[in-house]
Amino acid sequence: LMTIHCAEKMESMVDPRTDISAIKIFVPAAYHRVVDRAIQVWGAAGVSGDLPLWAMYQGARTLRLADGPDEVHRILIAKNILKRYHSGQGWDFGN
């Protein structure tokens, strides 16, 4: 849904950079949580070679760093929101 919302912004010529940064934080973190939970469910088997979860965990962790650390994206989001706030445009947190 976040990606669709971002695509709609792009089609309507609205700056999507803040939304793109939010996607780059949320999606890899969600994937990481899901894989971590699966490893917890499977216990020791989750980190053995019997299941693909360990490789998925490595991929999930790498994915969180692939396009820059989360903190860089958080800073970008904050800067964009504050820039709009200071210019008087405000920020619609509902969309």
Short mmCIF file of the C-alpha atoms (twelve columns), coordinates in Angstrom:
data_MODEL
# 
_entry.id   MODEL 
# 
loop_
_atom_site.group_PDB 
_atom_site.id 
_atom_site.type_symbol 
_atom_site.label_atom_id 
_atom_site.label_alt_id 
_atom_site.label_comp_id 
_atom_site.label_asym_id 
_atom_site.label_seq_id 
_atom_site.Cartn_x 
_atom_site.Cartn_y 
_atom_site.Cartn_z 
_atom_site.pdbx_PDB_model_num 
ATOM 1  C CA . LEU A 1  0.000  0.000   0.000   1 
ATOM 2  C CA . MET A 2  2.860  2.362   0.736   1 
ATOM 3  C CA . THR A 3  4.323  1.736   -2.704  1 
ATOM 4  C CA . ILE A 4  0.976  2.304   -4.423  1 
ATOM 5  C CA . HIS A 5  0.524  5.569   -2.508  1 
ATOM 6  C CA . CYS A 6  4.015  6.655   -3.545  1 
ATOM 7  C CA . ALA A 7  3.318  5.759   -7.180  1 
ATOM 8  C CA . GLU A 8  0.107  7.813   -7.089  1 
ATOM 9  C CA . LYS A 9  2.090  10.784  -5.815  1 
ATOM 10 C CA . MET A 10 4.600  10.368  -8.614  1 
ATOM 11 C CA . GLU A 11 1.834  10.226  -11.225 1 
ATOM 12 C CA . SER A 12 0.278  13.411  -9.872  1 
ATOM 13 C CA . MET A 13 3.689  15.164  -9.915  1 
ATOM 14 C CA . VAL A 14 3.927  15.415  -6.114  1 
ATOM 15 C CA . ASP A 15 7.388  15.038  -4.560  1 
ATOM 16 C CA . PRO A 16 7.573  11.403  -3.350  1 
ATOM 17 C CA . ARG A 17 10.999 11.532  -1.666  1 
ATOM 18 C CA . THR A 18 9.684  11.450  1.895   1 
ATOM 19 C CA . ASP A 19 7.438  8.496   1.081   1 
ATOM 20 C CA . ILE A 20 10.273 6.664   -0.663  1 
ATOM 21 C CA . SER A 21 12.452 7.096   2.425   1 
ATOM 22 C CA . ALA A 22 9.619  5.767   4.606   1 
ATOM 23 C CA . ILE A 23 9.328  2.696   2.376   1 
ATOM 24 C CA . LYS A 24 13.086 2.150   2.579   1 
ATOM 25 C CA . ILE A 25 12.812 2.068   6.371   1 
ATOM 26 C CA . PHE A 26 9.585  0.107   6.810   1 
ATOM 27 C CA . VAL A 27 9.821  -2.713  4.255   1 
ATOM 28 C CA . PRO A 28 13.288 -4.081  5.127   1 
ATOM 29 C CA . ALA A 29 12.520 -3.766  8.858   1 
ATOM 30 C CA . ALA A 30 9.230  -5.657  8.436   1 
ATOM 31 C CA . TYR A 31 10.965 -8.394  6.424   1 
ATOM 32 C CA . HIS A 32 13.664 -8.614  9.105   1 
ATOM 33 C CA . ARG A 33 11.025 -8.975  11.859  1 
ATOM 34 C CA . VAL A 34 9.168  -11.717 9.961   1 
ATOM 35 C CA . VAL A 35 12.319 -13.755 9.348   1 
ATOM 36 C CA . ASP A 36 13.488 -13.248 12.936  1 
ATOM 37 C CA . ARG A 37 10.120 -14.453 14.223  1 
ATOM 38 C CA . ALA A 38 10.287 -17.523 11.979  1 
ATOM 39 C CA . ILE A 39 13.730 -18.334 13.396  1 
ATOM 40 C CA . GLN A 40 12.298 -17.993 16.924  1 
ATOM 41 C CA . VAL A 41 9.470  -20.376 16.039  1 
ATOM 42 C CA . TRP A 42 11.838 -22.996 14.617  1 
ATOM 43 C CA . GLY A 43 14.412 -22.654 17.401  1 
ATOM 44 C CA . ALA A 44 17.841 -24.150 16.694  1 
ATOM 45 C CA . ALA A 45 16.609 -25.572 13.388  1 
ATOM 46 C CA . GLY A 46 16.015 -22.001 12.236  1 
ATOM 47 C CA . VAL A 47 19.728 -21.260 12.213  1 
ATOM 48 C CA . SER A 48 20.865 -24.635 10.925  1 
ATOM 49 C CA . GLY A 49 21.435 -25.552 7.319   1 
ATOM 50 C CA . ASP A 50 18.214 -27.581 7.309   1 
ATOM 51 C CA . LEU A 51 16.022 -24.552 6.641   1 
ATOM 52 C CA . PRO A 52 16.618 -21.505 4.431   1 
ATOM 53 C CA . LEU A 53 15.907 -19.128 7.321   1 
ATOM 54 C CA . TRP A 54 19.535 -18.338 8.147   1 
ATOM 55 C CA . ALA A 55 20.229 -17.239 4.559   1 
ATOM 56 C CA . MET A 56 17.003 -15.242 4.606   1 
ATOM 57 C CA . TYR A 57 18.102 -13.575 7.848   1 
ATOM 58 C CA . GLN A 58 21.437 -12.590 6.324   1 
ATOM 59 C CA . GLY A 59 19.617 -11.195 3.302   1 
ATOM 60 C CA . ALA A 60 17.175 -9.295  5.496   1 
ATOM 61 C CA . ARG A 61 19.980 -7.691  7.468   1 
ATOM 62 C CA . THR A 62 21.866 -6.764  4.307   1 
ATOM 63 C CA . LEU A 63 18.694 -5.332  2.772   1 
ATOM 64 C CA . ARG A 64 18.413 -2.870  5.669   1 
ATOM 65 C CA . LEU A 65 21.806 -1.431  4.720   1 
ATOM 66 C CA . ALA A 66 21.577 -1.700  0.926   1 
ATOM 67 C CA . ASP A 67 20.340 1.829   0.280   1 
ATOM 68 C CA . GLY A 68 21.840 3.484   3.328   1 
ATOM 69 C CA . PRO A 69 21.223 3.008   7.021   1 
ATOM 70 C CA . ASP A 70 17.755 3.641   8.449   1 
ATOM 71 C CA . GLU A 71 19.043 6.707   10.283  1 
ATOM 72 C CA . VAL A 72 19.909 8.434   6.999   1 
ATOM 73 C CA . HIS A 73 16.350 7.928   5.770   1 
ATOM 74 C CA . ARG A 74 14.902 9.094   9.105   1 
ATOM 75 C CA . ILE A 75 16.972 12.280  8.875   1 
ATOM 76 C CA . LEU A 76 15.768 12.828  5.293   1 
ATOM 77 C CA . ILE A 77 12.142 12.399  6.353   1 
ATOM 78 C CA . ALA A 78 12.574 14.844  9.241   1 
ATOM 79 C CA . LYS A 79 14.267 17.434  7.017   1 
ATOM 80 C CA . ASN A 80 11.510 17.229  4.394   1 
ATOM 81 C CA . ILE A 81 8.721  17.518  6.960   1 
ATOM 82 C CA . LEU A 82 10.403 20.428  8.748   1 
ATOM 83 C CA . LYS A 83 11.075 22.201  5.447   1 
ATOM 84 C CA . ARG A 84 7.378  22.030  4.553   1 
ATOM 85 C CA . TYR A 85 6.396  23.117  8.062   1 
ATOM 86 C CA . HIS A 86 8.706  26.148  8.043   1 
ATOM 87 C CA . SER A 87 7.529  27.203  4.588   1 
ATOM 88 C CA . GLY A 88 3.931  27.243  5.854   1 
ATOM 89 C CA . GLN A 89 2.776  24.301  3.731   1 
ATOM 90 C CA . GLY A 90 2.361  21.984  6.684   1 
ATOM 91 C CA . TRP A 91 2.398  18.232  6.442   1 
ATOM 92 C CA . ASP A 92 -0.606 15.972  6.015   1 
ATOM 93 C CA . PHE A 93 0.200  13.079  8.325   1 
ATOM 94 C CA . GLY A 94 -3.032 11.350  7.331   1 
ATOM 95 C CA . ASN A 95 -1.863 10.588  3.810   1 
# 
